[in-house]
Tab-separated table of C-alpha atoms in Angstrom:
chain	number	residue	atom	x	y	z
A	28	MET	CA	67.098	-9.010	25.525
A	29	GLU	CA	64.183	-11.418	24.376
A	30	LYS	CA	63.042	-11.696	21.508
A	31	PRO	CA	58.366	-10.411	21.372
A	32	GLU	CA	56.102	-12.780	20.585
A	33	PRO	CA	55.053	-12.083	16.629
A	34	SER	CA	51.192	-11.049	15.892
A	35	THR	CA	49.926	-14.070	14.685
A	36	THR	CA	47.103	-14.804	11.577
A	37	SER	CA	45.254	-16.765	13.857
A	38	LEU	CA	41.438	-15.930	14.996
A	39	GLU	CA	42.184	-18.866	17.940
A	40	SER	CA	44.239	-15.814	19.210
A	41	ASN	CA	42.410	-14.225	22.531
A	42	PRO	CA	41.999	-10.603	21.819
A	43	PRO	CA	43.038	-8.466	24.699
A	44	VAL	CA	39.657	-7.378	25.151
A	45	PRO	CA	36.787	-10.243	25.171
A	46	CYS	CA	33.644	-10.540	22.505
A	47	PRO	CA	30.558	-8.623	24.386
A	48	PRO	CA	28.993	-11.477	26.756
A	49	ILE	CA	25.267	-9.849	23.763
A	50	THR	CA	26.430	-11.997	21.332
A	51	THR	CA	29.205	-13.742	19.334
A	52	PRO	CA	32.364	-13.472	17.207
A	53	ARG	CA	31.073	-15.860	14.609
A	54	ARG	CA	27.487	-12.940	14.318
A	55	LEU	CA	29.650	-10.534	14.903
A	56	LEU	CA	31.257	-11.346	11.715
A	57	LEU	CA	28.109	-12.082	10.036
A	58	ARG	CA	26.585	-8.598	11.041
A	59	ILE	CA	29.933	-6.825	9.269
A	60	ASP	CA	29.471	-9.059	6.230
A	61	ALA	CA	25.503	-7.496	6.007
A	62	HIS	CA	26.450	-4.497	6.115
A	63	LEU	CA	29.320	-4.463	4.122
A	64	LEU	CA	29.781	-6.990	1.470
A	65	PRO	CA	26.727	-6.047	-0.422
A	66	PHE	CA	27.066	-2.613	-1.261
A	67	VAL	CA	30.468	-2.233	-1.876
A	68	SER	CA	29.293	-6.335	-4.111
A	69	THR	CA	27.235	-3.891	-5.654
A	70	LEU	CA	29.445	-0.882	-5.952
A	71	TYR	CA	31.442	-2.296	-8.286
A	72	LEU	CA	29.422	-5.150	-9.830
A	73	LEU	CA	27.706	-1.842	-11.530
A	74	ALA	CA	31.510	0.119	-12.071
A	75	PHE	CA	33.018	-3.385	-14.149
A	76	LEU	CA	30.018	-3.437	-15.843
A	77	ASP	CA	29.936	0.297	-16.847
A	78	ARG	CA	33.317	-0.369	-18.223
A	79	VAL	CA	32.851	-3.036	-20.314
A	80	ASN	CA	29.535	-2.703	-21.486
A	81	VAL	CA	31.307	-0.823	-24.482
A	82	GLY	CA	31.790	-4.885	-25.819
A	83	ASN	CA	28.525	-5.621	-25.619
A	84	ALA	CA	28.246	-2.550	-27.774
A	85	ARG	CA	30.200	-3.042	-30.603
A	86	ALA	CA	28.270	-6.451	-30.885
A	87	PHE	CA	25.799	-4.645	-31.897
A	88	GLY	CA	27.262	-2.310	-33.928
A	89	LEU	CA	29.063	0.516	-32.118
A	90	GLU	CA	31.985	1.220	-34.755
A	91	LYS	CA	29.716	1.079	-37.544
A	92	ASP	CA	27.160	3.943	-35.944
A	93	LEU	CA	30.539	6.018	-34.497
A	94	ASN	CA	32.082	5.717	-37.871
A	95	LEU	CA	35.236	4.193	-35.886
A	96	THR	CA	38.502	2.591	-38.400
A	97	GLY	CA	41.086	1.112	-38.125
A	98	VAL	CA	42.424	1.320	-33.634
A	99	GLN	CA	40.135	3.856	-33.105
A	100	PHE	CA	38.235	1.139	-30.509
A	101	ASN	CA	41.213	-0.084	-29.345
A	102	THR	CA	42.183	3.980	-28.676
A	103	ALA	CA	38.393	4.120	-26.645
A	104	LEU	CA	39.475	1.408	-24.699
A	105	THR	CA	42.397	3.324	-24.192
A	106	ILE	CA	41.689	5.788	-22.806
A	107	PHE	CA	39.683	5.041	-20.659
A	108	PHE	CA	43.422	3.393	-18.311
A	109	VAL	CA	45.048	7.495	-17.949
A	110	PRO	CA	42.853	9.137	-15.507
A	111	TYR	CA	42.659	5.246	-14.252
A	112	ILE	CA	46.140	5.184	-13.190
A	113	ILE	CA	46.969	8.496	-12.273
A	114	PHE	CA	44.633	9.009	-9.380
A	115	GLU	CA	44.414	5.944	-8.055
A	116	ILE	CA	46.202	7.071	-4.742
A	117	PRO	CA	44.601	10.535	-4.583
A	118	SER	CA	41.075	8.917	-4.874
A	119	ASN	CA	42.266	6.662	-1.900
A	120	ILE	CA	43.458	9.353	0.604
A	121	LEU	CA	39.960	11.902	-0.875
A	122	LEU	CA	38.101	8.074	1.267
A	123	LYS	CA	39.939	8.570	4.023
A	124	ARG	CA	39.462	12.026	4.443
A	125	LEU	CA	35.882	12.200	2.976
A	126	SER	CA	34.446	8.922	4.297
A	127	PRO	CA	33.777	5.728	2.071
A	128	ARG	CA	30.358	7.036	1.645
A	129	ILE	CA	30.720	10.213	-0.015
A	130	TRP	CA	33.174	9.374	-2.015
A	131	LEU	CA	32.007	6.709	-3.465
A	132	SER	CA	28.820	7.424	-3.830
A	133	ILE	CA	29.969	10.889	-5.953
A	134	CYS	CA	31.722	8.552	-8.016
A	135	CYS	CA	29.383	6.007	-8.592
A	136	VAL	CA	26.526	9.334	-9.353
A	137	GLY	CA	29.862	10.799	-11.976
A	138	PHE	CA	30.224	7.237	-13.545
A	139	GLY	CA	26.929	6.355	-13.783
A	140	VAL	CA	25.854	10.113	-15.681
A	141	VAL	CA	28.783	9.742	-17.999
A	142	THR	CA	27.485	6.184	-18.519
A	143	VAL	CA	24.733	7.566	-19.861
A	144	VAL	CA	26.387	10.182	-21.625
A	145	GLN	CA	27.523	7.942	-24.380
A	146	GLY	CA	24.516	6.260	-25.392
A	147	PHE	CA	23.786	9.768	-27.618
A	148	VAL	CA	27.545	10.029	-27.769
A	149	GLN	CA	27.794	10.965	-32.723
A	150	ASN	CA	31.459	10.469	-33.301
A	151	PHE	CA	35.129	9.153	-32.006
A	152	SER	CA	35.593	12.096	-30.012
A	153	GLY	CA	32.634	11.680	-28.342
A	154	LEU	CA	33.683	8.176	-26.921
A	155	LEU	CA	37.115	9.823	-26.680
A	156	ALA	CA	35.712	12.119	-23.745
A	157	THR	CA	33.166	10.402	-22.552
A	158	ARG	CA	35.096	6.778	-21.885
A	159	PHE	CA	38.239	9.456	-19.897
A	160	PHE	CA	35.530	10.515	-17.216
A	161	LEU	CA	34.487	6.995	-17.248
A	162	GLY	CA	37.642	6.269	-16.165
A	163	LEU	CA	39.096	9.513	-14.157
A	164	PHE	CA	34.666	8.754	-11.570
A	165	GLU	CA	36.065	4.472	-11.963
A	166	CYS	CA	39.315	5.303	-10.549
A	167	GLY	CA	38.860	5.274	-6.849
A	168	MET	CA	35.891	1.882	-7.205
A	169	PHE	CA	38.571	-0.871	-6.885
A	170	PRO	CA	41.389	0.150	-4.578
A	171	GLY	CA	38.921	2.435	-2.070
A	172	CYS	CA	36.044	-1.449	-1.656
A	173	PHE	CA	39.641	-3.011	-1.158
A	174	TYR	CA	41.139	-0.690	1.074
A	175	LEU	CA	37.960	-0.180	3.233
A	176	LEU	CA	38.018	-4.342	3.536
A	177	GLY	CA	40.854	-4.660	4.078
A	178	MET	CA	40.116	-1.963	8.069
A	179	TRP	CA	37.169	-5.012	8.890
A	180	TYR	CA	38.240	-8.202	8.697
A	181	ALA	CA	41.495	-10.133	9.734
A	182	ARG	CA	43.623	-12.080	7.102
A	183	ALA	CA	42.760	-15.202	7.775
A	184	GLU	CA	38.797	-14.025	7.224
A	185	SER	CA	39.502	-12.502	4.431
A	186	GLN	CA	39.969	-13.997	1.166
A	187	LYS	CA	35.713	-14.856	1.524
A	188	ARG	CA	35.601	-11.106	1.195
A	189	PHE	CA	37.782	-10.665	-1.091
A	190	SER	CA	36.268	-12.894	-4.173
A	191	LEU	CA	33.393	-12.274	-3.413
A	192	PHE	CA	33.807	-8.779	-3.810
A	193	PHE	CA	35.942	-9.709	-6.862
A	194	ALA	CA	33.517	-11.907	-8.247
A	195	SER	CA	31.495	-9.124	-8.840
A	196	THR	CA	33.319	-9.013	-12.385
A	197	ALA	CA	32.480	-12.313	-12.570
A	198	LEU	CA	28.976	-11.249	-12.118
A	199	ALA	CA	28.992	-7.954	-14.230
A	200	GLY	CA	30.065	-9.747	-16.662
A	201	ALA	CA	27.264	-12.565	-16.263
A	202	PHE	CA	24.535	-10.235	-15.913
A	203	GLY	CA	26.203	-7.541	-18.703
A	204	GLY	CA	26.181	-10.007	-21.204
A	205	LEU	CA	21.775	-11.255	-20.479
A	206	LEU	CA	20.957	-7.904	-19.970
A	207	ALA	CA	22.178	-6.751	-23.306
A	208	SER	CA	20.650	-9.826	-24.840
A	209	ALA	CA	17.703	-8.295	-23.416
A	210	ILE	CA	18.193	-4.490	-24.208
A	211	GLY	CA	19.517	-4.940	-27.521
A	212	LYS	CA	15.904	-5.866	-28.844
A	213	MET	CA	14.865	-2.697	-28.604
A	214	ASP	CA	16.999	-1.539	-31.592
A	215	GLY	CA	14.804	1.090	-33.657
A	216	VAL	CA	13.105	2.228	-30.057
A	217	ARG	CA	12.595	5.818	-30.453
A	218	GLY	CA	15.145	6.158	-33.190
A	219	TYR	CA	17.782	5.127	-31.269
A	220	LYS	CA	19.912	1.658	-32.033
A	221	GLY	CA	20.444	-0.960	-29.453
A	222	TRP	CA	23.699	-0.409	-28.683
A	223	ARG	CA	23.086	2.753	-26.748
A	224	TRP	CA	19.859	2.114	-25.258
A	225	VAL	CA	22.713	-0.698	-23.737
A	226	PHE	CA	24.697	2.743	-22.002
A	227	ILE	CA	21.352	4.853	-21.120
A	228	LEU	CA	19.806	1.780	-19.244
A	229	GLU	CA	23.068	0.348	-17.951
A	230	GLY	CA	23.911	4.436	-16.601
A	231	LEU	CA	20.664	4.948	-15.035
A	232	LEU	CA	20.882	1.723	-12.987
A	233	THR	CA	24.021	3.843	-11.323
A	234	VAL	CA	22.639	7.106	-11.281
A	235	VAL	CA	20.317	6.069	-9.089
A	236	VAL	CA	21.857	2.945	-7.423
A	237	GLY	CA	24.726	5.749	-6.732
A	238	LEU	CA	22.251	7.854	-4.725
A	239	VAL	CA	20.422	5.705	-2.880
A	240	PHE	CA	23.757	4.932	-2.005
A	241	PHE	CA	24.309	8.173	0.194
A	242	LEU	CA	21.818	7.769	2.612
A	243	GLY	CA	23.913	4.672	4.225
A	244	PHE	CA	27.637	3.013	1.313
A	245	PRO	CA	29.132	1.775	5.134
A	246	GLY	CA	32.647	3.148	6.231
A	247	PHE	CA	35.466	2.332	8.361
A	248	LEU	CA	35.124	0.728	12.090
A	249	GLU	CA	36.003	3.770	13.806
A	250	ASP	CA	32.670	5.139	13.006
A	251	ALA	CA	30.260	2.756	12.879
A	252	LYS	CA	26.900	3.630	14.522
A	253	TRP	CA	25.354	0.213	14.089
A	254	LEU	CA	28.336	-1.168	16.500
A	255	THR	CA	28.213	-0.703	20.585
A	256	GLU	CA	31.016	0.303	22.426
A	257	GLU	CA	31.680	-2.842	23.674
A	258	GLU	CA	31.615	-4.807	19.954
A	259	ARG	CA	33.706	-1.049	18.558
A	260	SER	CA	36.131	-2.174	21.565
A	261	TYR	CA	36.764	-5.782	20.330
A	262	LEU	CA	36.783	-5.306	16.553
A	263	LYS	CA	39.888	-3.187	17.566
A	264	ALA	CA	42.008	-5.526	19.868
A	265	LYS	CA	40.973	-8.774	17.727
A	266	LEU	CA	42.217	-6.686	14.284
A	267	GLN	CA	45.399	-5.057	16.556
A	268	ALA	CA	46.336	-8.822	16.891
A	269	ASP	CA	46.304	-9.614	13.328
A	270	GLN	CA	47.637	-6.716	12.138
A	271	GLY	CA	48.601	-3.831	14.288
A	272	ASN	CA	47.241	-0.383	14.868
A	273	SER	CA	45.591	0.755	12.009
A	274	ALA	CA	46.096	4.544	12.646
A	275	ALA	CA	43.202	5.686	11.466
A	276	GLU	CA	42.935	9.995	13.220
A	277	LYS	CA	46.308	9.919	11.532
A	278	GLN	CA	46.180	11.816	8.163
A	279	ILE	CA	48.736	10.699	5.336
A	280	THR	CA	50.955	13.041	4.168
A	281	LEU	CA	53.573	12.511	0.870
A	282	ARG	CA	56.008	11.100	3.568
A	283	ASP	CA	54.009	8.554	3.944
A	284	VAL	CA	53.463	7.699	0.489
A	285	ALA	CA	56.913	7.776	-0.596
A	286	LYS	CA	57.754	5.030	2.000
A	287	VAL	CA	55.207	2.925	1.102
A	288	VAL	CA	56.426	2.892	-2.322
A	289	SER	CA	60.630	2.621	-2.204
A	290	ASP	CA	59.435	-0.777	-0.199
A	291	TYR	CA	60.609	-3.470	-2.484
A	292	LYS	CA	57.439	-6.615	-1.889
A	293	VAL	CA	55.124	-3.176	-2.616
A	294	TRP	CA	56.892	-2.950	-6.182
A	295	ILE	CA	56.589	-7.235	-6.815
A	296	GLY	CA	52.714	-6.735	-5.847
A	297	GLY	CA	52.200	-4.415	-8.115
A	298	VAL	CA	53.763	-5.643	-10.986
A	299	ALA	CA	51.806	-9.166	-10.514
A	300	TYR	CA	48.566	-7.540	-10.679
A	301	PHE	CA	50.046	-5.638	-14.100
A	302	ALA	CA	50.345	-9.331	-15.476
A	303	LEU	CA	47.463	-10.410	-14.692
A	304	ILE	CA	45.591	-7.465	-15.941
A	305	VAL	CA	46.067	-8.071	-19.526
A	306	PRO	CA	44.773	-11.374	-19.727
A	307	ALA	CA	42.073	-10.265	-17.453
A	308	TYR	CA	40.967	-7.437	-19.489
A	309	GLY	CA	41.874	-8.935	-22.744
A	310	TYR	CA	38.711	-11.622	-21.662
A	311	ALA	CA	36.503	-9.044	-20.275
A	312	PHE	CA	37.391	-6.361	-23.698
A	313	PHE	CA	37.284	-9.044	-26.344
A	314	SER	CA	35.540	-12.740	-25.580
A	315	PRO	CA	31.941	-10.491	-26.680
A	316	THR	CA	33.732	-9.910	-30.167
A	317	ILE	CA	35.513	-13.172	-29.974
A	318	LEU	CA	32.652	-14.769	-29.278
A	319	SER	CA	31.233	-13.219	-32.693
A	320	THR	CA	33.797	-15.068	-34.744
A	321	TYR	CA	32.306	-18.759	-34.056
A	322	LYS	CA	28.963	-17.821	-36.541
A	323	TYR	CA	27.350	-16.558	-34.123
A	324	SER	CA	24.026	-14.478	-33.684
A	325	PRO	CA	24.533	-10.429	-31.887
A	326	ILE	CA	21.889	-11.527	-30.197
A	327	GLU	CA	23.228	-15.372	-29.226
A	328	THR	CA	26.585	-13.856	-28.730
A	329	GLN	CA	26.444	-12.114	-25.320
A	330	LEU	CA	24.453	-15.462	-24.002
A	331	ARG	CA	27.098	-17.360	-24.983
A	332	SER	CA	28.863	-14.506	-23.166
A	333	VAL	CA	27.012	-15.792	-20.004
A	334	PRO	CA	28.448	-18.874	-18.667
A	335	PRO	CA	32.088	-18.223	-18.319
A	336	TYR	CA	31.708	-15.578	-15.830
A	337	ALA	CA	28.958	-18.408	-13.985
A	338	ALA	CA	31.463	-21.341	-14.107
A	339	ALA	CA	34.473	-17.821	-12.809
A	340	PHE	CA	32.213	-16.811	-10.257
A	341	VAL	CA	31.900	-20.406	-8.597
A	342	LEU	CA	35.123	-21.513	-8.676
A	343	SER	CA	36.536	-18.500	-7.582
A	344	MET	CA	34.404	-18.439	-4.137
A	345	ILE	CA	35.866	-22.384	-3.722
A	346	VAL	CA	39.083	-21.050	-4.085
A	347	ALA	CA	38.390	-18.727	-1.580
A	348	THR	CA	36.589	-20.809	0.669
A	349	VAL	CA	39.734	-23.246	0.983
A	350	SER	CA	42.272	-20.811	1.515
A	351	ASP	CA	41.012	-19.319	4.355
A	352	PHE	CA	40.373	-22.832	5.530
A	353	VAL	CA	44.060	-23.665	4.927
A	354	ARG	CA	45.348	-20.075	5.979
A	355	HIS	CA	47.666	-20.063	2.104
A	356	ARG	CA	47.756	-18.090	-0.940
A	357	PHE	CA	50.176	-18.618	-2.642
A	358	LEU	CA	49.221	-21.692	-4.007
A	359	PHE	CA	46.280	-20.703	-5.445
A	360	VAL	CA	47.319	-17.710	-7.212
A	361	VAL	CA	49.585	-20.129	-8.877
A	362	GLY	CA	47.202	-23.495	-9.320
A	363	GLY	CA	44.296	-20.369	-11.374
A	364	LEU	CA	46.961	-19.246	-13.391
A	365	ALA	CA	48.004	-22.852	-14.457
A	366	ILE	CA	43.921	-23.410	-15.349
A	367	ALA	CA	44.121	-19.589	-17.460
A	368	LEU	CA	47.167	-21.150	-19.250
A	369	SER	CA	45.464	-23.998	-20.366
A	370	GLY	CA	42.909	-22.419	-22.091
A	371	LEU	CA	44.669	-20.160	-23.916
A	372	VAL	CA	47.398	-23.256	-25.009
A	373	THR	CA	43.123	-24.597	-26.537
A	374	LEU	CA	42.033	-20.330	-27.839
A	375	PHE	CA	45.854	-20.454	-29.802
A	376	GLU	CA	46.208	-23.968	-30.991
A	377	VAL	CA	42.300	-24.715	-31.753
A	378	HIS	CA	40.531	-22.776	-34.743
A	379	ASP	CA	38.479	-25.518	-35.674
A	380	HIS	CA	36.287	-26.924	-33.013
A	381	VAL	CA	33.998	-24.550	-31.660
A	382	ASN	CA	33.334	-26.508	-28.763
A	383	THR	CA	36.793	-26.814	-27.901
A	384	GLN	CA	37.480	-23.355	-28.629
A	385	TYR	CA	33.871	-22.417	-25.540
A	386	GLY	CA	35.434	-24.268	-23.587
A	387	GLY	CA	39.242	-22.942	-23.535
A	388	LEU	CA	36.689	-19.640	-22.639
A	389	PHE	CA	35.629	-21.408	-19.664
A	390	LEU	CA	38.958	-22.407	-18.527
A	391	THR	CA	40.507	-18.860	-19.294
A	392	ALA	CA	38.280	-16.928	-17.151
A	393	MET	CA	37.903	-19.106	-14.457
A	394	GLY	CA	41.547	-19.314	-14.112
A	395	LEU	CA	41.911	-15.740	-14.179
A	396	TYR	CA	38.641	-14.248	-11.767
A	397	SER	CA	39.813	-16.959	-9.335
A	398	ALA	CA	43.469	-16.198	-9.255
A	399	MET	CA	42.845	-12.723	-9.374
A	400	PRO	CA	41.499	-11.921	-6.192
A	401	VAL	CA	43.182	-14.583	-3.729
A	402	VAL	CA	46.622	-11.830	-5.872
A	403	ILE	CA	45.492	-8.560	-4.731
A	404	GLY	CA	43.772	-10.154	-1.131
A	405	TRP	CA	46.756	-12.212	-0.513
A	406	PHE	CA	49.093	-8.412	-0.957
A	407	ASN	CA	46.498	-5.985	0.863
A	408	MET	CA	46.432	-8.254	4.470
A	409	ASN	CA	50.319	-8.077	4.218
A	410	LEU	CA	50.154	-4.517	4.372
A	411	ALA	CA	49.783	-3.881	7.890
A	412	GLY	CA	47.746	-0.597	8.975
A	413	HIS	CA	45.826	2.603	7.524
A	414	HIS	CA	48.076	4.694	5.916
A	415	ARG	CA	49.766	1.750	4.299
A	416	ARG	CA	46.896	-0.044	3.529
A	417	ALA	CA	45.860	3.052	1.189
A	418	ILE	CA	48.447	3.539	-0.965
A	419	GLY	CA	49.469	0.545	-1.129
A	420	THR	CA	46.604	-1.452	-2.637
A	421	ALA	CA	46.406	1.441	-4.409
A	422	TRP	CA	49.661	1.648	-5.916
A	423	GLN	CA	49.546	-2.206	-6.665
A	424	ILE	CA	45.883	-1.485	-8.343
A	425	GLY	CA	47.037	1.407	-10.247
A	426	PHE	CA	50.225	0.608	-11.217
A	427	GLY	CA	48.936	-2.822	-12.119
A	428	ASN	CA	46.413	-0.990	-14.769
A	429	ILE	CA	48.834	-0.255	-16.814
A	430	GLY	CA	48.593	-3.819	-17.808
A	431	GLY	CA	44.867	-2.638	-19.001
A	432	ILE	CA	46.581	0.019	-21.242
A	433	ILE	CA	47.928	-2.793	-22.710
A	434	SER	CA	44.845	-5.090	-23.400
A	435	THR	CA	43.271	-3.002	-25.462
A	436	TYR	CA	45.839	-3.876	-28.130
A	437	SER	CA	45.990	-6.751	-27.607
A	438	PHE	CA	43.157	-7.821	-29.639
A	439	LEU	CA	42.940	-6.493	-32.673
A	440	LYS	CA	40.498	-6.293	-35.979
A	441	ASP	CA	43.514	-7.421	-38.797
A	442	ASP	CA	44.012	-10.499	-36.252
A	443	ALA	CA	39.956	-11.927	-36.187
A	444	PRO	CA	39.440	-14.695	-36.693
A	445	LEU	CA	42.764	-16.304	-34.805
A	446	TYR	CA	44.132	-13.431	-33.088
A	447	LYS	CA	47.685	-15.315	-32.299
A	448	LYS	CA	49.378	-12.029	-31.569
A	449	GLY	CA	46.236	-11.386	-28.644
A	450	TYR	CA	47.028	-14.746	-27.276
A	451	THR	CA	51.078	-14.632	-26.987
A	452	ILE	CA	51.102	-11.725	-24.892
A	453	CYS	CA	47.734	-13.009	-22.146
A	454	MET	CA	49.934	-16.262	-22.444
A	455	SER	CA	53.748	-14.484	-21.666
A	456	PHE	CA	51.461	-12.477	-18.773
A	457	VAL	CA	50.296	-14.804	-17.361
A	458	CYS	CA	53.775	-16.759	-17.417
A	459	LEU	CA	54.894	-13.768	-16.020
A	460	GLY	CA	52.061	-13.335	-13.352
A	461	ILE	CA	53.092	-16.896	-12.108
A	462	VAL	CA	57.248	-15.551	-11.640
A	463	MET	CA	56.370	-13.032	-9.686
A	464	SER	CA	53.819	-14.426	-7.069
A	465	SER	CA	56.941	-17.099	-6.601
A	466	LEU	CA	59.162	-14.052	-6.041
A	467	TYR	CA	56.906	-12.016	-3.609
A	468	ALA	CA	56.199	-15.483	-2.185
A	469	ALA	CA	60.446	-15.685	-1.961
A	470	SER	CA	60.329	-12.420	-0.197
A	471	ILE	CA	58.406	-13.035	2.349
A	472	VAL	CA	58.964	-16.104	3.359
A	473	LEU	CA	62.698	-15.120	3.666
A	474	GLU	CA	61.573	-11.894	5.740
A	475	ASN	CA	59.754	-13.821	8.137
A	476	ARG	CA	62.471	-16.509	8.596
A	477	LYS	CA	65.107	-13.293	9.663
A	478	ARG	CA	62.611	-12.026	11.855
A	479	ASP	CA	62.653	-15.349	13.869
A	480	ALA	CA	66.548	-15.480	13.130
A	481	THR	CA	66.336	-12.131	15.723
A	482	THR	CA	67.512	-12.854	19.199
A	483	GLU	CA	67.541	-9.349	19.689
A	484	THR	CA	65.525	-6.377	19.028
A	485	GLU	CA	64.978	-3.103	19.594
A	486	VAL	CA	62.183	-1.561	22.525
A	487	LEU	CA	59.704	0.141	20.231
A	488	THR	CA	56.428	2.013	21.243
A	489	GLU	CA	53.236	1.745	20.606
A	490	GLU	CA	53.544	4.653	18.187
A	491	GLU	CA	56.565	3.582	16.445
A	492	LYS	CA	54.726	0.084	15.803
A	493	THR	CA	51.328	1.707	14.616
A	494	ASP	CA	53.862	4.037	11.825
A	495	LEU	CA	56.256	0.719	10.828
A	496	GLY	CA	53.117	-1.358	10.659
A	497	ASP	CA	53.930	-4.598	8.264
A	498	LEU	CA	57.440	-4.019	8.488
A	499	ASN	CA	57.115	-3.946	12.320
A	500	PRO	CA	59.711	-6.080	13.446
A	501	GLU	CA	56.766	-8.798	15.450
A	502	PHE	CA	54.586	-9.250	12.388
A	503	ARG	CA	54.551	-12.295	9.901
A	504	TYR	CA	53.955	-12.210	6.519
A	505	MET	CA	50.839	-14.919	5.605
A	506	LEU	CA	52.122	-17.161	2.904
């Protein structure tokens, strides 16, 4: 029996349906970018801003005003991750059933309202409650947007888009620092402290944007009214040639969930992301605190937090562009983590030279925020079909965010100003990330070789291929 021709990642492969003569592949791709990227990037920028602005608020006196003691601030950070982890997969199932426009817009308005309420809390209990509900409404943002993007782009053109979306975290860090430095000057206006205004104004911005999203947030390819039928058919054929059938019309069942999470590669991908989450959230939550130990004023601390995020954004986009060009992911992950590790080692060892320490923060942010979107995009786009991608992406991000709990207790007040324990924890998890990424690379290389070496294969129907997704013997994983 002849061995079937494997699926390819090459965009030069002609899909069964030619591109409509009224457009070109590049022009159509740019139209998709224009319809998707501004929405998902803005959404995640606001989500991440509302998530980590508690670090900016801390620099303006939140702990003192709420009479927080011991590790209560860290506990407030931790409670966010409880619903965030538990409801990742259910959120992606609801997103598929309700549509991205409805579900993600509801979530956006929800976490915007909670952020506003956070500006009025009076004690530790109030802060805990608002952080819990913030995690509940934000749980669908990241996996939902990655899932949505993954159903529009072929693998070899996806990483730039994933990284631009993920770079919203770097932009949120930079924008948050600038915004907080400006809002902090409202200290005392109408009797409210500056940190309260940080929550109130940033939350109101999110609510307004969320209401606008109800009017035009993009959906899946199958539902896009701005495409002609010829364009839709062409895009479906291109994605099918690259990834197999999407099975968009089928509902996700518990059996589908069990089947996906029983794949060992899904566990490796989850642990790899888990390893990166610890240092990434450690940086996002505590970089203003670390900067404050350099004897900067509260306003200067906020301003100093901006440049490392800006540098991380630039490097992230360079890495994504080159990664798509050479159609390779693994070495870019390891390279980014090596940069982050060098920054953490600098912060661990140097304590008497502020400029060198500041440089260590640059390297840490640049390395982490350039490697993380590649890890997620690499894993996401090696999952084929709506079912496996929706479940697998939510699983990776949900399981990975357990690392967020560890990160919240990594930098404790008692360890200031050296934070030796925090840097040690972050370095250890970066090393774990390198190991798990290497294991994932080895597993997909072996799987591809195994499929290439198979001389006979079972003849599968199109429906069976669709159900198998990337487990289809014709599918080849991207390294």
